[in-house]
Amino acid sequence: MTARRLDGRELAASLRAQAALAVDAAAANGIAVRLAIVVATRDEGAAWYVRSLGSAAARLGIECQIADLGAAAAPGQIAAELARLSADPQVHGIVLQSPVPAGATAAELAEAIDPAKDVDGANPVSLGRLAVGRPAFAPATAQAVVRLLDCYEVQLSGRRAVVVGRSAVVGKPAAALLLARHATVTICHSRTPDLGAVTSQAEVLVVAAGRPGLIAAAHVRPGAVVVDAGTSAAADGSLVGDVDPAVEGVAGALSPVPGGLGPVTTAGLLLATTVAATKGDVGTVR
Ligand code: NAP
């Protein structure tokens, strides 16, 4: 068996087209859609991501302002900047770029982001709302998982889903979104004994551990749908996921890295910014 490729690029293009229409509609009402990104790191991967998000925003006519506070920024300074942007009526969406300096977690700092502008679902209030089925912006990567599955008409209701990873940005919200779609969800993490015994039960397997090759072919149920959220830099500088390439021979469908979730994540974040700008319906998960 060769797994069907869950390519995210076409879906991303359609999300960008929706976002472009919303930008035009906002402009007709005198609103210039604006995204603010707060950066407090010198991490190269983060810098690359911020640059690519900024240029993707510019291509859609979304103004992107970057507040670079430097890697030595104090937690209070970062929280104050997030609060200032939350109060600025010209700013519609706010992203706090990870990693953040030692001394505070991204979740703590993100409490300063107004949930109405929290387009990457980083404020714990957003995650709480997701968990109880209230309208909220979901973290873009978690939202991208369900969008990609929907795009390929993967049935979720009643199916056994396993999520590897329990971070607040990917694993937990992805599990909440799958649960809201009536999947039977198990979350695994670094202390899950015999990970492969659990993942091989999954009809839908979502992997977000940041460990290249963590999921081998033997860990995957034949015919399973596998979504790889992992993005790590390989020795040659290329981007690799968490799923071993040999899984292609066992799974029924597999999202590639790159070209799977990544483009859907970026486009979804920009679409969410237009929703925030136009006070549109952020949606409920159930
Ligand atoms: P994270 O905060 O480091 O969380 C990783 C999770 O994986 C943790 O819950 C950890 O368990 C678990 N884990 C680590 N090693 C494991 C193992 N050997 N067995 C089972 N579970 C294990 O990372 P994250 O922010 O969620 O990101 C995860 C991956 O997604 C990274 O590669 C990141 O680059 C990628 N990502 C991609 C996008 C995108 O747009 N595609 C966006 C965001 C993140 P513990 O909780 O027990 O430590």
mmCIF file of C-alpha atoms and ligand atoms in Angstrom:
data_model
loop_
_atom_site.group_PDB
_atom_site.id
_atom_site.type_symbol
_atom_site.label_atom_id
_atom_site.label_comp_id
_atom_site.label_asym_id
_atom_site.label_seq_id
_atom_site.Cartn_x
_atom_site.Cartn_y
_atom_site.Cartn_z
ATOM 1 C CA MET A 1 0.000 0.000 0.000
ATOM 2 C CA THR A 2 1.182 3.532 -0.722
ATOM 3 C CA ALA A 3 -0.482 6.117 1.471
ATOM 4 C CA ARG A 4 -2.571 8.820 -0.110
ATOM 5 C CA ARG A 5 -0.737 12.131 0.241
ATOM 6 C CA LEU A 6 -2.613 14.665 2.381
ATOM 7 C CA ASP A 7 -1.170 17.697 0.643
ATOM 8 C CA GLY A 8 -2.043 20.988 2.325
ATOM 9 C CA ARG A 9 -1.055 23.405 -0.404
ATOM 10 C CA GLU A 10 -4.318 23.494 -2.327
ATOM 11 C CA LEU A 11 -6.337 23.870 0.877
ATOM 12 C CA ALA A 12 -3.989 26.662 1.963
ATOM 13 C CA ALA A 13 -4.562 28.452 -1.358
ATOM 14 C CA SER A 14 -8.310 28.310 -0.831
ATOM 15 C CA LEU A 15 -7.966 29.674 2.733
ATOM 16 C CA ARG A 16 -5.801 32.503 1.401
ATOM 17 C CA ALA A 17 -8.421 33.262 -1.248
ATOM 18 C CA GLN A 18 -11.058 33.524 1.513
ATOM 19 C CA ALA A 19 -8.746 35.759 3.518
ATOM 20 C CA ALA A 20 -8.095 38.005 0.483
ATOM 21 C CA LEU A 21 -11.847 38.485 -0.024
ATOM 22 C CA ALA A 22 -12.234 39.368 3.654
ATOM 23 C CA VAL A 23 -9.342 41.868 3.427
ATOM 24 C CA ASP A 24 -11.080 43.570 0.484
ATOM 25 C CA ALA A 25 -14.421 43.628 2.306
ATOM 26 C CA ALA A 26 -12.748 45.133 5.371
ATOM 27 C CA ALA A 27 -11.006 47.763 3.212
ATOM 28 C CA ALA A 28 -14.369 48.712 1.701
ATOM 29 C CA ASN A 29 -15.469 49.450 5.269
ATOM 30 C CA GLY A 30 -12.362 51.496 5.971
ATOM 31 C CA ILE A 31 -10.574 48.782 7.962
ATOM 32 C CA ALA A 32 -6.912 47.964 7.243
ATOM 33 C CA VAL A 33 -6.422 44.442 8.598
ATOM 34 C CA ARG A 34 -3.373 44.337 10.850
ATOM 35 C CA LEU A 35 -1.486 41.474 12.509
ATOM 36 C CA ALA A 36 1.082 42.098 15.256
ATOM 37 C CA ILE A 37 3.787 39.539 16.046
ATOM 38 C CA VAL A 38 5.716 39.842 19.299
ATOM 39 C CA VAL A 39 9.181 38.300 19.134
ATOM 40 C CA ALA A 40 11.536 37.808 22.075
ATOM 41 C CA THR A 41 13.990 35.258 20.754
ATOM 42 C CA ARG A 42 16.987 34.957 18.435
ATOM 43 C CA ASP A 43 15.981 31.417 17.437
ATOM 44 C CA GLU A 44 16.642 30.988 13.694
ATOM 45 C CA GLY A 45 13.601 28.791 13.038
ATOM 46 C CA ALA A 46 11.394 31.384 14.737
ATOM 47 C CA ALA A 47 12.930 34.182 12.677
ATOM 48 C CA TRP A 48 12.303 32.204 9.482
ATOM 49 C CA TYR A 49 8.671 31.593 10.482
ATOM 50 C CA VAL A 50 8.053 35.261 11.350
ATOM 51 C CA ARG A 51 9.552 36.378 8.033
ATOM 52 C CA SER A 52 7.437 33.929 6.048
ATOM 53 C CA LEU A 53 4.266 34.850 7.973
ATOM 54 C CA GLY A 54 5.000 38.541 7.348
ATOM 55 C CA SER A 55 5.471 38.063 3.616
ATOM 56 C CA ALA A 56 2.381 35.815 3.335
ATOM 57 C CA ALA A 57 0.388 38.525 5.144
ATOM 58 C CA ALA A 58 1.744 41.230 2.838
ATOM 59 C CA ARG A 59 0.734 39.214 -0.240
ATOM 60 C CA LEU A 60 -2.854 39.234 1.063
ATOM 61 C CA GLY A 61 -2.839 42.938 1.913
ATOM 62 C CA ILE A 62 -2.662 42.283 5.665
ATOM 63 C CA GLU A 63 -0.356 44.720 7.418
ATOM 64 C CA CYS A 64 2.085 42.894 9.639
ATOM 65 C CA GLN A 65 3.929 44.716 12.424
ATOM 66 C CA ILE A 66 6.714 42.958 14.264
ATOM 67 C CA ALA A 67 7.582 43.999 17.805
ATOM 68 C CA ASP A 68 11.071 42.583 18.305
ATOM 69 C CA LEU A 69 11.817 42.893 22.013
ATOM 70 C CA GLY A 70 15.070 40.912 21.905
ATOM 71 C CA ALA A 71 15.970 37.630 23.586
ATOM 72 C CA ALA A 72 16.731 39.372 26.890
ATOM 73 C CA ALA A 73 13.249 40.860 27.239
ATOM 74 C CA ALA A 74 11.798 40.538 30.741
ATOM 75 C CA PRO A 75 8.456 38.699 31.101
ATOM 76 C CA GLY A 76 6.831 41.936 32.319
ATOM 77 C CA GLN A 77 8.001 43.778 29.227
ATOM 78 C CA ILE A 78 6.568 41.117 26.915
ATOM 79 C CA ALA A 79 3.249 41.022 28.784
ATOM 80 C CA ALA A 80 3.071 44.840 28.692
ATOM 81 C CA GLU A 81 3.600 44.872 24.928
ATOM 82 C CA LEU A 82 0.875 42.232 24.455
ATOM 83 C CA ALA A 83 -1.482 44.284 26.638
ATOM 84 C CA ARG A 84 -0.649 47.457 24.707
ATOM 85 C CA LEU A 85 -1.384 45.733 21.375
ATOM 86 C CA SER A 86 -4.599 44.283 22.839
ATOM 87 C CA ALA A 87 -5.756 47.819 23.606
ATOM 88 C CA ASP A 88 -4.720 49.219 20.195
ATOM 89 C CA PRO A 89 -7.821 49.467 17.963
ATOM 90 C CA GLN A 90 -5.611 49.419 14.816
ATOM 91 C CA VAL A 91 -4.379 45.894 15.665
ATOM 92 C CA HIS A 92 -6.731 42.976 14.974
ATOM 93 C CA GLY A 93 -4.647 39.862 15.522
ATOM 94 C CA ILE A 94 -1.763 39.200 17.920
ATOM 95 C CA VAL A 95 0.759 36.355 17.822
ATOM 96 C CA LEU A 96 3.359 35.695 20.507
ATOM 97 C CA GLN A 97 6.217 33.901 18.768
ATOM 98 C CA SER A 98 7.801 30.921 20.559
ATOM 99 C CA PRO A 99 10.190 30.302 22.163
ATOM 100 C CA VAL A 100 9.915 32.916 24.895
ATOM 101 C CA PRO A 101 12.795 33.816 27.256
ATOM 102 C CA ALA A 102 13.299 31.777 30.431
ATOM 103 C CA GLY A 103 11.358 33.028 33.422
ATOM 104 C CA ALA A 104 7.871 32.715 31.987
ATOM 105 C CA THR A 105 5.951 30.341 29.751
ATOM 106 C CA ALA A 106 4.197 31.295 26.526
ATOM 107 C CA ALA A 107 0.876 30.362 28.154
ATOM 108 C CA GLU A 108 1.485 32.720 31.099
ATOM 109 C CA LEU A 109 2.480 35.610 28.843
ATOM 110 C CA ALA A 110 -0.365 34.986 26.415
ATOM 111 C CA GLU A 111 -2.844 35.743 29.182
ATOM 112 C CA ALA A 112 -2.167 39.370 28.244
ATOM 113 C CA ILE A 113 -3.593 38.831 24.725
ATOM 114 C CA ASP A 114 -7.216 39.914 24.331
ATOM 115 C CA PRO A 115 -9.072 36.663 23.395
ATOM 116 C CA ALA A 116 -10.847 38.608 20.618
ATOM 117 C CA LYS A 117 -7.407 39.164 19.001
ATOM 118 C CA ASP A 118 -5.903 35.816 20.003
ATOM 119 C CA VAL A 119 -5.772 34.488 16.434
ATOM 120 C CA ASP A 120 -3.312 31.697 17.351
ATOM 121 C CA GLY A 121 -5.327 30.532 20.351
ATOM 122 C CA ALA A 122 -2.447 31.084 22.777
ATOM 123 C CA ASN A 123 -4.337 32.606 25.703
ATOM 124 C CA PRO A 124 -5.384 29.790 28.074
ATOM 125 C CA VAL A 125 -8.855 31.357 27.999
ATOM 126 C CA SER A 126 -9.076 30.379 24.306
ATOM 127 C CA LEU A 127 -8.093 26.775 25.069
ATOM 128 C CA GLY A 128 -10.629 26.676 27.918
ATOM 129 C CA ARG A 129 -13.361 27.934 25.635
ATOM 130 C CA LEU A 130 -12.433 25.333 23.029
ATOM 131 C CA ALA A 131 -12.615 22.613 25.659
ATOM 132 C CA VAL A 132 -16.185 23.526 26.625
ATOM 133 C CA GLY A 133 -17.465 24.241 23.117
ATOM 134 C CA ARG A 134 -17.572 28.027 23.354
ATOM 135 C CA PRO A 135 -16.515 30.256 20.410
ATOM 136 C CA ALA A 136 -12.757 30.747 20.401
ATOM 137 C CA PHE A 137 -9.804 30.969 18.076
ATOM 138 C CA ALA A 138 -8.046 27.589 18.085
ATOM 139 C CA PRO A 139 -4.260 27.378 17.817
ATOM 140 C CA ALA A 140 -3.583 27.510 14.086
ATOM 141 C CA THR A 141 -1.765 24.169 13.851
ATOM 142 C CA ALA A 142 -4.463 22.285 15.759
ATOM 143 C CA GLN A 143 -7.128 23.887 13.590
ATOM 144 C CA ALA A 144 -5.094 22.937 10.515
ATOM 145 C CA VAL A 145 -5.181 19.258 11.551
ATOM 146 C CA VAL A 146 -8.979 19.160 11.437
ATOM 147 C CA ARG A 147 -9.151 21.356 8.329
ATOM 148 C CA LEU A 148 -6.800 19.016 6.470
ATOM 149 C CA LEU A 149 -8.797 15.946 7.544
ATOM 150 C CA ASP A 150 -12.042 17.639 6.484
ATOM 151 C CA CYS A 151 -10.541 18.611 3.151
ATOM 152 C CA TYR A 152 -9.857 14.938 2.399
ATOM 153 C CA GLU A 153 -13.274 13.945 3.810
ATOM 154 C CA VAL A 154 -11.809 11.804 6.565
ATOM 155 C CA GLN A 155 -14.578 10.641 8.839
ATOM 156 C CA LEU A 156 -13.938 11.521 12.486
ATOM 157 C CA SER A 157 -17.181 10.738 14.258
ATOM 158 C CA GLY A 158 -16.946 7.455 16.125
ATOM 159 C CA ARG A 159 -13.376 6.793 15.015
ATOM 160 C CA ARG A 160 -10.467 6.014 17.288
ATOM 161 C CA ALA A 161 -8.028 8.958 17.212
ATOM 162 C CA VAL A 162 -4.649 9.081 18.940
ATOM 163 C CA VAL A 163 -2.730 12.337 19.423
ATOM 164 C CA VAL A 164 0.976 12.112 20.283
ATOM 165 C CA GLY A 165 1.959 15.280 22.171
ATOM 166 C CA ARG A 166 0.140 17.261 24.831
ATOM 167 C CA SER A 167 1.375 20.825 24.363
ATOM 168 C CA ALA A 168 -1.060 23.712 24.693
ATOM 169 C CA VAL A 169 -0.314 24.775 21.106
ATOM 170 C CA VAL A 170 -0.775 21.510 19.226
ATOM 171 C CA GLY A 171 -1.554 18.293 21.118
ATOM 172 C CA LYS A 172 -4.217 19.407 23.608
ATOM 173 C CA PRO A 173 -6.184 21.660 21.258
ATOM 174 C CA ALA A 174 -5.983 19.079 18.435
ATOM 175 C CA ALA A 175 -7.400 16.511 20.851
ATOM 176 C CA ALA A 176 -10.172 18.962 21.884
ATOM 177 C CA LEU A 177 -11.093 19.591 18.252
ATOM 178 C CA LEU A 178 -11.134 15.866 17.419
ATOM 179 C CA LEU A 179 -13.244 15.162 20.504
ATOM 180 C CA ALA A 180 -15.663 17.898 19.456
ATOM 181 C CA ARG A 181 -15.997 16.045 16.166
ATOM 182 C CA HIS A 182 -16.992 12.927 18.111
ATOM 183 C CA ALA A 183 -13.787 10.944 17.680
ATOM 184 C CA THR A 184 -12.751 8.717 20.587
ATOM 185 C CA VAL A 185 -9.497 10.421 21.553
ATOM 186 C CA THR A 186 -6.405 9.202 23.393
ATOM 187 C CA ILE A 187 -3.505 11.565 24.124
ATOM 188 C CA CYS A 188 0.036 10.188 24.436
ATOM 189 C CA HIS A 189 3.151 11.919 25.758
ATOM 190 C CA SER A 190 6.716 11.215 26.788
ATOM 191 C CA ARG A 191 5.658 9.107 29.767
ATOM 192 C CA THR A 192 3.225 6.921 27.856
ATOM 193 C CA PRO A 193 4.555 3.362 28.187
ATOM 194 C CA ASP A 194 4.726 1.350 24.958
ATOM 195 C CA LEU A 195 3.737 4.227 22.698
ATOM 196 C CA GLY A 196 3.530 1.966 19.644
ATOM 197 C CA ALA A 197 0.913 -0.251 21.303
ATOM 198 C CA VAL A 198 -1.345 2.808 21.626
ATOM 199 C CA THR A 199 -0.615 4.432 18.257
ATOM 200 C CA SER A 200 -1.178 1.161 16.418
ATOM 201 C CA GLN A 201 -4.802 1.236 17.631
ATOM 202 C CA ALA A 202 -5.423 4.579 15.902
ATOM 203 C CA GLU A 203 -7.646 4.928 12.879
ATOM 204 C CA VAL A 204 -6.620 8.595 12.850
ATOM 205 C CA LEU A 205 -3.138 9.334 14.201
ATOM 206 C CA VAL A 206 -1.926 12.906 14.820
ATOM 207 C CA VAL A 207 1.730 13.256 15.757
ATOM 208 C CA ALA A 208 3.085 16.461 17.323
ATOM 209 C CA ALA A 209 6.142 15.547 19.360
ATOM 210 C CA GLY A 210 9.011 17.247 17.537
ATOM 211 C CA ARG A 211 10.943 13.933 17.453
ATOM 212 C CA PRO A 212 11.980 12.908 13.926
ATOM 213 C CA GLY A 213 11.286 9.249 13.195
ATOM 214 C CA LEU A 214 9.321 8.734 16.447
ATOM 215 C CA ILE A 215 6.536 6.927 14.606
ATOM 216 C CA ALA A 216 7.794 3.911 12.663
ATOM 217 C CA ALA A 217 5.811 1.706 10.295
ATOM 218 C CA ALA A 218 5.301 -0.885 13.049
ATOM 219 C CA HIS A 219 3.542 1.748 15.171
ATOM 220 C CA VAL A 220 0.833 2.405 12.590
ATOM 221 C CA ARG A 221 -2.345 0.457 11.980
ATOM 222 C CA PRO A 222 -2.592 -0.579 8.303
ATOM 223 C CA GLY A 223 -4.804 1.900 6.458
ATOM 224 C CA ALA A 224 -4.707 4.540 9.217
ATOM 225 C CA VAL A 225 -4.866 8.244 8.401
ATOM 226 C CA VAL A 226 -1.708 9.884 9.741
ATOM 227 C CA VAL A 227 -1.192 13.630 10.193
ATOM 228 C CA ASP A 228 2.378 14.672 10.926
ATOM 229 C CA ALA A 229 2.639 18.032 12.721
ATOM 230 C CA GLY A 230 6.328 17.626 13.541
ATOM 231 C CA THR A 231 8.777 20.095 12.077
ATOM 232 C CA SER A 232 12.430 19.588 12.910
ATOM 233 C CA ALA A 233 15.552 20.637 11.061
ATOM 234 C CA ALA A 234 17.479 17.672 9.627
ATOM 235 C CA ALA A 235 21.293 17.649 9.532
ATOM 236 C CA ASP A 236 21.186 18.805 5.891
ATOM 237 C CA GLY A 237 18.961 21.754 6.825
ATOM 238 C CA SER A 238 15.771 20.265 5.374
ATOM 239 C CA LEU A 239 12.515 20.108 7.337
ATOM 240 C CA VAL A 240 11.449 16.690 8.656
ATOM 241 C CA GLY A 241 8.394 15.465 10.513
ATOM 242 C CA ASP A 242 7.943 12.938 13.318
ATOM 243 C CA VAL A 243 6.807 10.108 11.075
ATOM 244 C CA ASP A 244 9.311 7.743 9.485
ATOM 245 C CA PRO A 245 9.063 7.695 5.662
ATOM 246 C CA ALA A 246 8.426 3.914 5.787
ATOM 247 C CA VAL A 247 4.963 4.681 7.251
ATOM 248 C CA GLU A 248 3.961 5.545 3.689
ATOM 249 C CA GLY A 249 3.882 1.826 2.982
ATOM 250 C CA VAL A 250 1.433 1.067 5.810
ATOM 251 C CA ALA A 251 -0.838 4.084 6.284
ATOM 252 C CA GLY A 252 -3.890 4.744 4.149
ATOM 253 C CA ALA A 253 -3.106 8.460 4.059
ATOM 254 C CA LEU A 254 -0.212 10.573 5.308
ATOM 255 C CA SER A 255 0.470 14.312 5.419
ATOM 256 C CA PRO A 256 3.928 15.210 4.060
ATOM 257 C CA VAL A 257 6.494 17.423 5.766
ATOM 258 C CA PRO A 258 6.912 19.965 4.294
ATOM 259 C CA GLY A 259 3.753 20.673 2.318
ATOM 260 C CA GLY A 260 1.178 19.193 4.676
ATOM 261 C CA LEU A 261 0.060 21.064 7.792
ATOM 262 C CA GLY A 262 2.522 23.960 7.528
ATOM 263 C CA PRO A 263 0.879 25.862 4.641
ATOM 264 C CA VAL A 264 -2.597 25.260 6.126
ATOM 265 C CA THR A 265 -1.420 26.609 9.491
ATOM 266 C CA THR A 266 -0.065 29.856 8.046
ATOM 267 C CA ALA A 267 -3.065 30.464 5.790
ATOM 268 C CA GLY A 268 -5.480 29.655 8.628
ATOM 269 C CA LEU A 269 -3.755 32.134 10.927
ATOM 270 C CA LEU A 270 -4.130 34.891 8.347
ATOM 271 C CA LEU A 271 -7.760 33.968 7.751
ATOM 272 C CA ALA A 272 -8.353 34.140 11.521
ATOM 273 C CA THR A 273 -6.844 37.642 11.518
ATOM 274 C CA THR A 274 -9.420 38.757 8.966
ATOM 275 C CA VAL A 275 -12.165 37.198 11.097
ATOM 276 C CA ALA A 276 -10.892 39.157 14.115
ATOM 277 C CA ALA A 277 -10.773 42.360 12.056
ATOM 278 C CA THR A 278 -14.298 41.997 10.773
ATOM 279 C CA LYS A 279 -15.659 40.698 14.104
ATOM 280 C CA GLY A 280 -16.718 37.602 12.176
ATOM 281 C CA ASP A 281 -17.854 34.279 13.580
ATOM 282 C CA VAL A 282 -14.839 32.534 15.110
ATOM 283 C CA GLY A 283 -16.885 29.350 15.252
ATOM 284 C CA THR A 284 -17.574 26.876 17.965
ATOM 285 C CA VAL A 285 -16.127 23.423 18.133
ATOM 286 C CA ARG A 286 -19.368 21.720 18.931
HETATM 287 P P1 NAP B 1 6.432 20.613 22.630
HETATM 288 O O1 NAP B 1 5.819 21.711 23.391
HETATM 289 O O2 NAP B 1 7.874 20.297 22.779
HETATM 290 O O3 NAP B 1 5.598 19.301 22.957
HETATM 291 C C1 NAP B 1 5.993 18.053 22.469
HETATM 292 C C2 NAP B 1 5.082 16.999 23.024
HETATM 293 O O4 NAP B 1 5.511 15.731 22.536
HETATM 294 C C3 NAP B 1 5.091 16.910 24.550
HETATM 295 O O5 NAP B 1 3.772 16.725 25.023
HETATM 296 C C4 NAP B 1 5.954 15.698 24.831
HETATM 297 O O6 NAP B 1 5.579 14.976 25.993
HETATM 298 C C5 NAP B 1 5.679 14.824 23.617
HETATM 299 N N1 NAP B 1 6.792 13.938 23.349
HETATM 300 C C6 NAP B 1 8.103 14.262 23.219
HETATM 301 N N2 NAP B 1 8.840 13.142 23.029
HETATM 302 C C7 NAP B 1 7.976 12.110 23.044
HETATM 303 C C8 NAP B 1 8.139 10.701 22.925
HETATM 304 N N3 NAP B 1 9.348 10.138 22.739
HETATM 305 N N4 NAP B 1 7.035 9.935 23.022
HETATM 306 C C9 NAP B 1 5.816 10.477 23.187
HETATM 307 N N5 NAP B 1 5.602 11.819 23.315
HETATM 308 C C10 NAP B 1 6.680 12.606 23.241
HETATM 309 O O7 NAP B 1 6.218 20.805 21.070
HETATM 310 P P2 NAP B 1 4.991 21.508 20.271
HETATM 311 O O8 NAP B 1 5.111 22.960 20.332
HETATM 312 O O9 NAP B 1 3.722 20.835 20.620
HETATM 313 O O10 NAP B 1 5.391 21.104 18.792
HETATM 314 C C11 NAP B 1 5.392 19.748 18.401
HETATM 315 C C12 NAP B 1 5.920 19.657 16.987
HETATM 316 O O11 NAP B 1 5.015 20.373 16.146
HETATM 317 C C13 NAP B 1 7.288 20.324 16.790
HETATM 318 O O12 NAP B 1 8.005 19.608 15.821
HETATM 319 C C14 NAP B 1 6.938 21.693 16.264
HETATM 320 O O13 NAP B 1 7.976 22.253 15.505
HETATM 321 C C15 NAP B 1 5.736 21.355 15.421
HETATM 322 N N6 NAP B 1 4.859 22.477 15.141
HETATM 323 C C16 NAP B 1 4.455 22.589 13.869
HETATM 324 C C17 NAP B 1 3.652 23.617 13.505
HETATM 325 C C18 NAP B 1 3.205 23.688 12.070
HETATM 326 O O14 NAP B 1 2.748 24.732 11.617
HETATM 327 N N7 NAP B 1 3.270 22.579 11.333
HETATM 328 C C19 NAP B 1 3.259 24.557 14.458
HETATM 329 C C20 NAP B 1 3.620 24.397 15.790
HETATM 330 C C21 NAP B 1 4.442 23.334 16.108
HETATM 331 P P3 NAP B 1 5.689 15.622 27.479
HETATM 332 O O15 NAP B 1 4.528 16.570 27.594
HETATM 333 O O16 NAP B 1 5.569 14.452 28.372
HETATM 334 O O17 NAP B 1 7.007 16.316 27.526
#
